[in-house]
């Protein structure tokens, strides 16, 4: 199941001795499928655009996980890209994604994301058709992975679901229609008085139920 893969990758993030499961670029098996490309576990400080752009007309799935990356600006040239995996890097809430309308899946687990409203707004604007988003083990995404309470976890899910209505899956759990409706009622349209108050609590961490910080 897809959610088991997400949890499995999160456990690997905690294990510095984990062996790479992804194919290294240039291997015979990797070259057979021009729709996929992986640079996982390469210790990269920069995205190797020169190699990636050789497959710009066919590339649909790009795995850049387990590196030291923090700037995906030029990935917007990959017009067919539908899945982007950025787990275990150095991305903060202030990352500037390119506009990728075809992207439907983003994994950005275990990075340095601390401000939930900022990253959610960026994802909503840059990936208008996103359906699966996983942000587990970031400070802005409280859960059992990082010591978050059940109340924090529920508030987090409701906020993200309300602001990104195209989502079908958030982290390791599918979005139910009842959950979506409750999220809409809790966090109404941007700009309403009550919704604004709740967003301010998320942004500034003014209640015990919210421990999000505005630091990048």
N, CA and C of each residue as an Amber inpcrd file, in Angstrom:
protein
   648
   0.8340000  -1.1930000   0.0000000   0.0000000   0.0000000   0.0000000
   0.8710000   1.2470000   0.0000000   0.3600000   2.3490000  -0.6260000
   1.1370000   3.5780000  -0.7130000   1.4840000   4.1300000   0.6570000
   0.5630000   4.0180000   1.6410000   0.8360000   4.6130000   2.9450000
   1.9290000   3.8590000   3.6860000   2.0680000   2.5620000   3.4260000
   3.1540000   1.8130000   4.0370000   4.4950000   2.2600000   3.4790000
   4.5200000   2.6250000   2.1970000   5.7580000   3.1320000   1.6110000
   6.1440000   4.4550000   2.2430000   5.1480000   5.3120000   2.4980000
   5.4400000   6.6050000   3.1350000   6.0310000   6.3860000   4.5160000
   5.3800000   5.5590000   5.3350000   5.8530000   5.3110000   6.6900000
   7.2310000   4.6480000   6.6490000   7.4170000   3.7260000   5.7190000
   8.7090000   3.0630000   5.5980000   9.8300000   4.0310000   5.2880000
   9.5500000   4.9840000   4.4030000  10.5610000   5.9810000   4.0610000
  10.8300000   6.8960000   5.2490000   9.8130000   7.1760000   6.0640000
  10.0170000   8.0010000   7.2380000  10.9310000   7.2940000   8.2350000
  10.7740000   5.9910000   8.3720000  11.6440000   5.2410000   9.2680000
  13.0660000   5.2270000   8.7440000  13.2440000   5.1790000   7.4370000
  14.5770000   5.2200000   6.8610000  15.2690000   6.5400000   7.1480000
  14.5000000   7.6330000   7.1740000  15.0670000   8.9390000   7.4760000
  15.7390000   8.9330000   8.8350000  15.1830000   8.1440000   9.7740000
  15.7270000   8.0940000  11.1190000  16.9460000   7.1820000  11.2060000
  17.1760000   6.3980000  10.1680000  18.2420000   5.4000000  10.2000000
  19.3480000   5.8160000   9.2580000  20.4040000   6.3700000   9.8050000
  21.4880000   6.8930000   8.9650000  22.2140000   5.8010000   8.2080000
  22.0360000   4.5480000   8.6380000  22.7130000   3.4590000   7.9550000
  21.8590000   2.7700000   6.9160000  20.7070000   3.3310000   6.5880000
  19.8100000   2.6940000   5.6260000  20.4440000   2.6260000   4.2560000
  20.2290000   1.5270000   3.5870000  20.7470000   1.3650000   2.2370000
  19.7810000   1.9790000   1.2400000  20.2950000   2.5840000   0.1510000
  19.4080000   3.1840000  -0.8400000  18.5330000   2.1340000  -1.4970000
  17.2460000   2.4780000  -1.6220000  16.3480000   1.5760000  -2.3170000
  16.1220000   2.0310000  -3.7560000  16.5090000   3.2800000  -4.0450000
  16.2590000   3.8400000  -5.3740000  17.4190000   3.5390000  -6.3030000
  17.1290000   3.4720000  -7.5760000  18.1560000   3.2370000  -8.5770000
  18.9890000   4.4900000  -8.7950000  20.2800000   4.3230000  -8.8550000
  21.1500000   5.4630000  -9.1290000  21.0320000   5.8400000 -10.5960000
  21.1110000   7.1330000 -10.9230000  21.0410000   7.5460000 -12.3270000
  22.1840000   6.9420000 -13.1140000  21.8860000   6.5080000 -14.3240000
  22.9050000   5.9390000 -15.1720000  22.9640000   4.4230000 -15.1080000
  22.2910000   3.7980000 -14.1350000  22.3000000   2.3420000 -14.0600000
  21.4530000   1.7870000 -15.1970000  21.7490000   0.5790000 -15.6920000
  20.9960000   0.0050000 -16.8200000  19.5070000  -0.0480000 -16.5740000
  19.0890000  -0.4440000 -15.3570000  17.6620000  -0.5480000 -15.0820000
  16.9940000   0.8080000 -15.1150000  17.7150000   1.8360000 -14.6260000
  17.1290000   3.1730000 -14.5910000  16.9140000   3.7230000 -15.9790000
  17.7810000   3.3520000 -16.9030000  17.7080000   3.8930000 -18.2540000
  16.5730000   3.2980000 -19.0730000  15.9630000   2.2200000 -18.5960000
  14.9020000   1.5840000 -19.3450000  13.6170000   2.4050000 -19.3270000
  13.4210000   3.1950000 -18.2820000  12.1870000   3.9490000 -18.1200000
  12.5060000   5.4390000 -18.0770000  12.2210000   6.1360000 -19.1700000
  12.5480000   7.5570000 -19.2600000  11.5140000   8.4340000 -18.5640000
  10.4980000   7.8010000 -17.9470000   9.5070000   8.5930000 -17.2140000
   9.8910000   8.7550000 -15.7440000  10.9210000   8.0270000 -15.3070000
  11.3260000   8.0560000 -13.9030000  12.8100000   8.3740000 -13.7920000
  13.1620000   9.0730000 -12.7050000  14.5630000   9.3760000 -12.4600000
  14.7690000   9.5590000 -10.9650000  15.8350000   8.9470000 -10.4340000
  16.1040000   9.0540000  -9.0090000  17.5330000   9.5100000  -8.7550000
  17.6590000  10.4670000  -7.8290000  18.9590000  10.9060000  -7.3230000
  18.9890000  10.7560000  -5.8050000  18.2160000   9.8200000  -5.2910000
  18.1490000   9.6190000  -3.8510000  19.4840000   9.1370000  -3.2990000
  19.7870000   9.5490000  -2.0620000  20.9840000   9.1170000  -1.3440000
  22.2810000   9.5320000  -2.0260000  22.2880000  10.6530000  -2.7190000
  23.4870000  11.0770000  -3.4280000  24.2880000  12.1400000  -2.6620000
  23.7570000  12.6470000  -1.5540000  24.4430000  13.6930000  -0.8040000
  24.5580000  14.9930000  -1.5830000  23.5750000  15.2830000  -2.4220000
  23.6480000  16.4360000  -3.3200000  23.3790000  17.7480000  -2.5830000
  24.1430000  18.7740000  -2.9330000  23.9110000  20.1280000  -2.4440000
  23.1080000  20.9430000  -3.4430000  23.1050000  20.5220000  -4.6960000
  22.3610000  21.2000000  -5.7550000  21.6750000  20.1580000  -6.6250000
  20.5520000  20.5130000  -7.1910000  19.8350000  19.6200000  -8.1020000
  20.5990000  19.5230000  -9.4200000  20.8770000  18.3190000  -9.9140000
  21.6330000  18.1520000 -11.1690000  20.7520000  18.3870000 -12.4000000
  20.4390000  19.6420000 -12.6290000  19.5160000  19.9800000 -13.7100000
  20.0210000  19.5140000 -15.0740000  21.3280000  19.5470000 -15.2860000
  21.8670000  19.1850000 -16.6070000  21.4950000  17.7550000 -16.9850000
  21.4830000  16.8670000 -16.0120000  21.0980000  15.4720000 -16.2890000
  19.5780000  15.3440000 -16.3650000  18.8960000  15.9800000 -15.4500000
  17.4320000  15.8900000 -15.4080000  16.7990000  16.4110000 -16.6960000
  17.3280000  17.5230000 -17.2160000  16.7230000  18.1400000 -18.3930000
  16.9200000  17.3210000 -19.6650000  17.7830000  16.3210000 -19.6210000
  17.9090000  15.4120000 -20.7550000  16.6370000  14.5910000 -20.9350000
  15.8160000  14.4980000 -19.8710000  14.5580000  13.7570000 -19.9240000
  13.3550000  14.6750000 -19.7310000  13.5280000  15.9390000 -20.0110000
  12.4500000  16.8890000 -19.7190000  11.1720000  16.6010000 -20.4860000
  11.2570000  15.9760000 -21.6430000  10.0690000  15.7140000 -22.4540000
   9.3070000  14.4690000 -22.0250000   9.9220000  13.6510000 -21.1680000
   9.2880000  12.3890000 -20.7770000   9.1600000  12.2110000 -19.2710000
   9.9150000  12.9550000 -18.4890000  10.0150000  12.7040000 -17.0540000
   8.7040000  13.0050000 -16.3240000   8.2160000  12.0090000 -15.5800000
   6.9760000  12.1530000 -14.8090000   7.2070000  12.0000000 -13.3090000
   8.1940000  11.2120000 -12.9170000   8.4650000  10.9520000 -11.5000000
   9.9210000  11.2680000 -11.2080000  10.1520000  12.1720000 -10.2480000
  11.5070000  12.5760000  -9.8870000  11.7020000  12.4150000  -8.3860000
  12.7170000  11.6280000  -8.0090000  13.0230000  11.3790000  -6.6000000
  14.3470000  12.0530000  -6.2510000  14.2650000  13.0830000  -5.3960000
  15.4570000  13.8180000  -4.9480000  15.6430000  13.6710000  -3.4370000
  15.1180000  12.6100000  -2.8720000  15.1250000  12.4500000  -1.4230000
  16.5010000  12.0900000  -0.8810000  16.6650000  12.3060000   0.4390000
  17.8870000  11.9710000   1.1600000  19.1060000  12.6990000   0.6150000
  18.9670000  14.0080000   0.4190000  20.0740000  14.8450000  -0.0130000
  20.1490000  16.0730000   0.8970000  20.7820000  17.1290000   0.4150000
  20.9380000  18.3630000   1.1970000  20.4300000  19.5440000   0.3930000
  19.3080000  19.3630000  -0.2840000  18.8010000  20.3340000  -1.2440000
  17.8790000  21.3500000  -0.5950000  17.8110000  22.5520000  -1.2110000
  16.9080000  23.5770000  -0.6800000  16.3420000  24.5170000  -1.7370000
  16.5960000  24.2680000  -3.0290000  16.1020000  25.1810000  -4.0640000
  15.6560000  24.4110000  -5.3100000  14.3340000  24.2440000  -5.5050000
  13.8170000  23.5130000  -6.6610000  13.3540000  24.4160000  -7.8010000
  13.8830000  25.6190000  -7.8990000  13.3070000  26.6680000  -8.7530000
  13.1570000  26.2740000 -10.2150000  14.1050000  25.5360000 -10.7720000
  14.0910000  25.2780000 -12.2130000  13.2780000  24.0490000 -12.6090000
  12.6910000  23.3690000 -11.6530000  11.9220000  22.1630000 -11.9850000
  10.6550000  22.4770000 -12.7690000  10.2950000  23.7390000 -12.8460000
   9.1270000  24.1290000 -13.6160000   9.2550000  23.8390000 -15.0910000
  10.4690000  23.5960000 -15.5560000  10.6650000  23.2580000 -16.9660000
  10.2360000  21.8330000 -17.2820000   9.9530000  21.0430000 -16.2530000
   9.5140000  19.6590000 -16.4580000   7.9970000  19.6350000 -16.5550000
   7.4850000  19.8800000 -17.7230000   6.0500000  20.0650000 -17.9050000
   5.2340000  18.8060000 -17.6700000   5.8500000  17.6360000 -17.7970000
   5.1240000  16.3780000 -17.6060000   5.2360000  15.8400000 -16.1800000
   5.9970000  16.5200000 -15.3330000   6.2490000  16.0120000 -13.9870000
   4.9500000  15.9110000 -13.1900000   4.6740000  14.7150000 -12.6410000
   3.4640000  14.4940000 -11.8520000   3.7660000  14.1100000 -10.4090000
   4.9570000  13.5760000 -10.1570000   5.3330000  13.1550000  -8.8060000
   6.7130000  13.6810000  -8.4640000   6.7980000  14.3820000  -7.3210000
   8.0630000  14.9470000  -6.8670000   8.2960000  14.5040000  -5.4280000
   9.4300000  13.8450000  -5.1900000   9.7600000  13.3080000  -3.8730000
  10.9720000  14.0520000  -3.3370000  10.7650000  14.7790000  -2.2300000
  11.8090000  15.6290000  -1.6540000  12.0780000  15.2780000  -0.1910000
  11.7730000  14.0660000   0.2190000  11.9340000  13.6690000   1.6150000
  13.3730000  13.8590000   2.0910000  13.5210000  14.2370000   3.3660000
  14.8280000  14.2660000   4.0270000  15.8230000  15.1740000   3.3150000
  15.4400000  16.4330000   3.1550000  16.3300000  17.4530000   2.6050000
  16.3420000  18.6550000   3.5500000  16.6430000  19.8310000   3.0260000
  16.7470000  21.0440000   3.8510000  15.6890000  22.0820000   3.5070000
  14.5490000  21.6690000   2.9740000  13.5160000  22.6180000   2.5680000
  12.8050000  23.2060000   3.7830000  12.6220000  24.5230000   3.7600000
  11.8930000  25.2170000   4.8220000  10.5310000  25.6400000   4.2950000
   9.7330000  26.2730000   5.1530000   8.4150000  26.7510000   4.7340000
   8.5230000  27.8520000   3.6960000   9.6830000  28.4690000   3.5890000
   9.8570000  29.5840000   2.6660000  10.4200000  29.1430000   1.3090000
  10.4050000  27.8560000   1.0460000  10.8460000  27.3660000  -0.2560000
   9.9800000  27.9820000  -1.3560000  10.5910000  28.3130000  -2.4770000
   9.8680000  28.8610000  -3.6170000   9.8040000  27.8130000  -4.7230000
   8.6490000  27.1610000  -4.7970000   8.4610000  26.1630000  -5.8360000
   8.1540000  26.8350000  -7.1670000   8.4960000  26.1850000  -8.2690000
   8.0270000  26.6680000  -9.5710000   6.5800000  26.2560000  -9.7830000
   5.9350000  26.8490000 -10.7320000   4.5570000  26.4880000 -11.0630000
   4.5730000  25.2200000 -11.8990000   3.9590000  24.1470000 -11.3920000
   3.9060000  22.8640000 -12.1020000   2.4600000  22.3790000 -12.0970000
   1.6640000  22.7300000 -13.0830000   0.2410000  22.3970000 -13.0770000
  -0.0630000  20.9120000 -13.1500000   0.8560000  20.0990000 -13.6970000
   0.6010000  18.6690000 -13.8130000   0.9630000  17.8850000 -12.5630000
   1.5900000  18.5190000 -11.5920000   2.0180000  17.7910000 -10.4010000
   0.8100000  17.3760000  -9.5650000   0.7200000  16.0940000  -9.2480000
  -0.3790000  15.5730000  -8.4350000   0.0970000  14.9820000  -7.1150000
   1.4050000  14.7020000  -7.0020000   1.9360000  14.0680000  -5.7950000
   3.2010000  14.7770000  -5.3350000   3.2110000  15.1870000  -4.0690000
   4.4010000  15.8090000  -3.4720000   4.6810000  15.1580000  -2.1340000
   5.8710000  14.5920000  -2.0080000   6.3530000  14.0820000  -0.7350000
   7.4610000  15.0160000  -0.2660000   7.2670000  15.6310000   0.8980000
   8.2710000  16.5330000   1.4430000   8.4070000  16.2600000   2.9450000
   8.4430000  14.9750000   3.2710000   8.5550000  14.5280000   4.6540000
   9.9310000  14.8460000   5.2380000   9.9460000  15.0780000   6.5430000
  11.1960000  15.2800000   7.3040000  12.1270000  16.2870000   6.6390000
  11.6390000  17.5100000   6.5440000  12.4860000  18.6190000   6.1410000
  12.5360000  19.6170000   7.3070000  12.6030000  20.8960000   7.0060000
  12.7190000  21.9130000   8.0610000  11.5550000  22.9000000   7.9760000
  10.3620000  22.3520000   7.7690000   9.1620000  23.1660000   7.5800000
   8.5170000  23.4450000   8.9280000   8.4650000  24.7260000   9.3140000
   7.9560000  25.1110000  10.6250000   6.7100000  25.9880000  10.5570000
   6.4770000  26.6320000   9.4500000   5.3440000  27.5560000   9.3380000
   4.2980000  26.9490000   8.4040000   3.1990000  26.4860000   8.9610000
   2.2030000  25.7650000   8.1640000   1.4860000  26.6570000   7.1500000
   0.9410000  27.8160000   7.5320000   0.2190000  28.6320000   6.5430000
   1.0720000  29.0210000   5.3410000   2.3560000  29.3080000   5.5490000
   3.2140000  29.7310000   4.4390000   3.4250000  28.5850000   3.4530000
   3.7590000  27.3930000   3.9420000   4.0270000  26.2910000   3.0250000
   2.7530000  25.8220000   2.3290000   1.6290000  25.8500000   3.0300000
   0.3680000  25.4350000   2.4190000  -0.0320000  26.3940000   1.3130000
   0.1360000  27.6790000   1.5410000  -0.1840000  28.6720000   0.5180000
   0.6950000  28.4920000  -0.7070000   1.9680000  28.2030000  -0.4960000
   2.8910000  27.9920000  -1.6090000   2.4980000  26.7690000  -2.4240000
   2.1810000  25.6790000  -1.7480000   1.7910000  24.4480000  -2.4370000
   0.4920000  24.6400000  -3.2040000  -0.4750000  25.3000000  -2.5970000
  -1.7650000  25.5160000  -3.2610000  -1.6080000  26.3400000  -4.5400000
  -0.7750000  27.3740000  -4.4820000  -0.6220000  28.2610000  -5.6360000
   0.2190000  27.6450000  -6.7420000   1.2400000  26.8830000  -6.3700000
   2.1710000  26.3760000  -7.3790000   1.7680000  25.0180000  -7.9520000
   0.9700000  24.2460000  -7.2010000   0.5490000  22.9150000  -7.6550000
  -0.9740000  22.8320000  -7.6000000  -1.6710000  23.4610000  -8.5200000
  -3.1330000  23.5750000  -8.4310000  -3.8870000  22.2560000  -8.5540000
  -3.2280000  21.2090000  -9.0380000  -3.9080000  19.9240000  -9.2110000
  -3.3850000  18.8410000  -8.2720000  -2.7370000  19.2570000  -7.1890000
  -2.1630000  18.2700000  -6.2740000  -3.2620000  17.4440000  -5.6120000
  -3.0020000  16.1350000  -5.5110000  -3.9680000  15.2120000  -4.9200000
  -3.3950000  14.4740000  -3.7180000  -2.0970000  14.2450000  -3.6940000
  -1.4630000  13.5430000  -2.5840000  -0.3260000  14.3950000  -2.0570000
  -0.4040000  14.7570000  -0.7810000   0.6240000  15.5680000  -0.1360000
   1.0420000  14.8800000   1.1500000   2.3460000  14.7030000   1.3330000
   2.8550000  14.1040000   2.5650000   3.9220000  15.0110000   3.1550000
   3.6700000  15.5020000   4.3880000   4.5950000  16.4080000   5.0710000
   4.9720000  15.8820000   6.4500000   4.9020000  14.5950000   6.6590000
   5.1330000  14.0260000   7.9770000   6.5380000  14.3340000   8.5030000
   6.6110000  14.4170000   9.8230000   7.8690000  14.6520000  10.5280000
   8.5020000  15.9950000  10.1910000   7.6720000  16.9890000   9.9350000
   8.0690000  18.3850000   9.9290000   7.4490000  19.0410000  11.1580000
   8.0800000  20.0750000  11.6730000   7.5480000  20.7430000  12.8600000
   6.1460000  21.2890000  12.6190000   5.8610000  21.7090000  11.3860000
   4.5470000  22.2690000  11.0610000   3.4740000  21.2030000  10.9140000
   3.8610000  19.9370000  10.9510000   2.9140000  18.8320000  10.7800000
   2.9640000  17.9240000  11.9970000   2.3700000  18.3390000  13.1240000
   2.4550000  17.5440000  14.3480000   1.7330000  16.2100000  14.2200000
   2.4020000  15.1580000  14.7040000   1.8330000  13.8130000  14.6870000
   2.6360000  12.9610000  15.6570000   2.3600000  11.6590000  15.6770000
   3.1040000  10.7730000  16.5590000   4.5660000  10.6850000  16.1520000
   4.9140000  11.0750000  14.9160000   6.3060000  11.0640000  14.4700000
   7.1570000  12.0540000  15.2530000   6.5840000  13.1860000  15.6460000
   7.3840000  14.2290000  16.2930000   6.8030000  14.6960000  17.6260000
   6.0000000  13.8520000  18.2560000   5.5070000  14.1650000  19.5890000
   4.2940000  15.0740000  19.6310000   3.6330000  15.2740000  18.4980000
   2.4500000  16.1270000  18.4740000   1.2590000  15.4560000  19.1510000
   0.3780000  16.2690000  19.7120000  -0.8230000  15.7380000  20.3570000
  -1.8930000  15.4360000  19.3170000  -2.9200000  14.6980000  19.7370000
  -4.0260000  14.3860000  18.8360000  -4.7390000  15.6560000  18.4010000
  -4.9060000  16.6090000  19.3240000  -5.5650000  17.8700000  18.9860000
  -4.7620000  18.6380000  17.9360000  -3.4610000  18.6910000  18.1230000
  -2.6070000  19.3620000  17.1370000  -2.7020000  18.6920000  15.7700000
  -2.6960000  17.3660000  15.7810000  -2.7590000  16.6160000  14.5290000
  -4.0700000  16.8830000  13.7900000  -5.1810000  16.8840000  14.5240000
  -6.4810000  17.1370000  13.9020000  -6.5500000  18.5550000  13.3470000
  -6.0820000  19.5260000  14.1260000  -6.0750000  20.9190000  13.6600000
  -5.2310000  21.0770000  12.4090000  -4.0840000  20.4260000  12.3900000
  -3.1990000  20.4580000  11.2210000  -3.9010000  19.9130000   9.9840000
  -4.5240000  18.7480000  10.1070000  -5.2050000  18.1490000   8.9620000
  -6.3450000  19.0350000   8.4790000  -7.1290000  19.5550000   9.4120000
  -8.2630000  20.3850000   9.0140000  -7.8060000  21.6300000   8.2600000
  -6.7600000  22.2350000   8.7210000  -6.2830000  23.4390000   8.0470000
  -5.8020000  23.1250000   6.6320000  -4.9560000  22.1110000   6.4940000
  -4.4130000  21.7790000   5.1740000  -5.5330000  21.3790000   4.2120000
  -6.4460000  20.5460000   4.6630000  -7.5380000  20.0840000   3.8110000
  -8.4370000  21.2410000   3.3810000  -8.6660000  22.1730000   4.2910000
  -9.5330000  23.3090000   3.9520000  -8.8960000  24.2330000   2.9200000
  -7.5850000  24.3550000   2.9590000  -6.8970000  25.2920000   2.0740000
  -6.5080000  24.6730000   0.7330000  -6.4220000  23.3400000   0.6850000
  -6.0790000  22.6450000  -0.5710000  -7.2080000  21.6570000  -0.8740000
  -8.3210000  22.1250000  -1.4090000  -9.5010000  21.2680000  -1.5960000
  -9.3070000  20.1340000  -2.6000000  -8.2500000  20.1960000  -3.4090000
  -8.0280000  19.1270000  -4.3930000  -7.4310000  17.8680000  -3.7760000
  -6.9930000  17.9320000  -2.5100000  -6.3180000  16.7940000  -1.8870000
  -7.2320000  15.5860000  -1.7150000  -6.7150000  14.4220000  -2.0920000
  -7.3800000  13.1520000  -1.8300000  -6.7210000  12.4230000  -0.6580000
  -5.4150000  12.6760000  -0.4920000  -4.6410000  12.0170000   0.5630000
  -3.7320000  13.0380000   1.2140000  -3.7220000  13.0790000   2.5520000
  -2.7840000  13.9100000   3.2950000  -1.9770000  12.9980000   4.2050000
  -0.6710000  13.0170000   4.0170000   0.2360000  12.1490000   4.7610000
  -0.1500000  10.6910000   4.5270000  -0.4110000   9.9280000   5.5790000
  -0.6920000   8.5010000   5.4050000  -2.1740000   8.1730000   5.4910000
  -3.0350000   9.2010000   5.3080000  -4.4700000   8.9820000   5.4930000
  -5.2890000   9.6420000   4.3870000  -6.2250000   8.8900000   3.8200000
  -7.1020000   9.4540000   2.8070000  -8.0360000  10.4910000   3.4290000
  -8.3960000  11.4710000   2.6310000  -9.3060000  12.5280000   3.0810000
 -10.7420000  12.0560000   2.8800000 -11.4810000  11.9560000   3.9670000
 -12.8780000  11.5470000   3.8990000 -13.7660000  12.7740000   3.6710000
 -14.9210000  12.5550000   3.0530000 -15.8110000  13.6800000   2.7660000
 -16.3050000  14.3460000   4.0490000 -16.5400000  13.5540000   5.0900000
 -16.9640000  14.1490000   6.3570000 -15.8640000  15.0210000   6.9400000
 -14.6390000  14.5720000   6.7940000 -13.5000000  15.3580000   7.2680000
 -13.3410000  16.6370000   6.4600000 -13.5620000  16.5370000   5.1570000
 -13.4540000  17.7070000   4.2890000 -14.5260000  18.7510000   4.6420000
 -15.7260000  18.2740000   4.9080000 -16.8110000  19.1890000   5.2580000
 -16.5290000  19.8740000   6.5900000 -16.0500000  19.1190000   7.5520000
 -15.7290000  19.7030000   8.8570000 -14.5870000  20.7090000   8.7310000
 -13.6300000  20.4150000   7.8800000 -12.5050000  21.3340000   7.6660000
 -12.9860000  22.6370000   7.0570000 -13.9330000  22.5490000   6.1220000
 -14.4720000  23.7630000   5.5030000 -15.2000000  24.6210000   6.5280000
 -15.9010000  23.9820000   7.4590000 -16.6300000  24.7390000   8.4680000
 -15.6870000  25.3670000   9.4880000 -14.6020000  24.6580000   9.7870000
 -13.6470000  25.1610000  10.7730000 -12.8040000  26.2880000  10.2070000
 -12.3020000  26.0840000   9.0140000 -11.4980000  27.1030000   8.3350000
 -12.2290000  27.4900000   7.0640000 -13.0480000  28.5110000   7.1710000
 -13.8510000  28.9130000   6.0270000 -13.0200000  29.6330000   4.9830000
 -13.6670000  30.3580000   4.1120000 -13.0040000  31.0460000   3.0150000
 -11.9610000  32.0110000   3.5630000 -10.8270000  32.1180000   2.8780000
  -9.8060000  33.0710000   3.2820000 -10.4210000  34.4500000   3.4390000
 -10.1390000  35.0960000   4.5710000 -10.6110000  36.4540000   4.7540000
 -11.7890000  36.5690000   5.7070000 -12.4770000  35.4580000   6.0130000
 -13.5580000  35.5510000   6.9810000 -12.9890000  35.7640000   8.3640000
 -13.7760000  36.3820000   9.2440000 -13.2560000  36.7850000  10.5560000
 -12.7980000  35.5840000  11.3700000 -13.6340000  34.5690000  11.4880000
 -13.2820000  33.4200000  12.3150000 -12.1290000  32.6380000  11.7010000
 -12.1730000  32.4790000  10.3840000 -11.0870000  31.7760000   9.7230000
  -9.7730000  32.5000000   9.9040000  -9.8080000  33.8250000   9.8570000
  -8.5930000  34.6130000  10.0350000  -8.0310000  34.4220000  11.4350000
  -8.9150000  34.3840000  12.4480000  -8.4630000  34.1860000  13.8150000
  -7.7610000  32.8390000  13.9680000  -8.3450000  31.7970000  13.3720000
  -7.7500000  30.4700000  13.4850000  -6.4150000  30.4000000  12.7600000
  -6.3200000  31.0750000  11.6020000  -5.0480000  31.0850000  10.8830000
  -3.9850000  31.8170000  11.6830000  -4.3690000  32.8790000  12.3800000
  -3.4090000  33.5960000  13.2110000  -2.8990000  32.7060000  14.3380000
  -3.7760000  31.8620000  14.8920000  -3.3370000  30.9300000  15.9280000
  -2.3320000  29.9320000  15.3580000  -2.5880000  29.4540000  14.1520000
  -1.6470000  28.5520000  13.5100000  -0.3160000  29.2400000  13.2460000
  -0.3990000  30.5110000  12.8490000   0.8100000  31.2380000  12.4660000
   1.6610000  31.6170000  13.6710000   1.0230000  31.9990000  14.7550000
   1.7620000  32.5260000  15.8950000   1.8190000  31.5780000  17.0840000
   1.0960000  30.4570000  17.0100000   1.1380000  29.4940000  18.1010000
   0.5970000  30.0430000  19.3920000  -0.5820000  30.7100000  19.3510000
  -1.0960000  31.4090000  20.5270000  -1.9560000  30.5440000  21.4320000
  -2.1740000  29.2740000  21.0900000  -2.9430000  28.4060000  21.9830000
  -2.1500000  27.1530000  22.2710000  -2.5480000  26.4380000  23.3210000
  -1.8410000  25.2170000  23.6810000  -1.9890000  24.1500000  22.6170000
  -3.0610000  24.2530000  21.8290000  -3.3070000  23.2400000  20.8010000
  -2.4400000  23.4490000  19.5840000  -1.7670000  24.6130000  19.4560000
  -0.9650000  24.9090000  18.2670000   0.4360000  25.3190000  18.6900000
   1.4320000  24.5770000  18.2150000   2.8120000  24.9100000  18.5530000
   3.6100000  25.1830000  17.2900000   2.9710000  25.7630000  16.2750000
   3.6700000  26.1290000  15.0680000   4.3880000  27.4340000  15.3140000
   5.5610000  27.5920000  14.7180000   6.3310000  28.8210000  14.8940000
   6.5000000  29.5240000  13.5850000   6.7280000  30.8220000  13.6140000
   6.8740000  31.5860000  12.3760000   8.3080000  31.5970000  11.9010000
   9.2090000  30.9360000  12.6270000  10.5850000  30.8880000  12.1670000
  10.7000000  30.0080000  10.9520000  11.5890000  30.3480000  10.0330000
  11.7740000  29.5350000   8.8290000  12.5630000  28.2830000   9.1550000
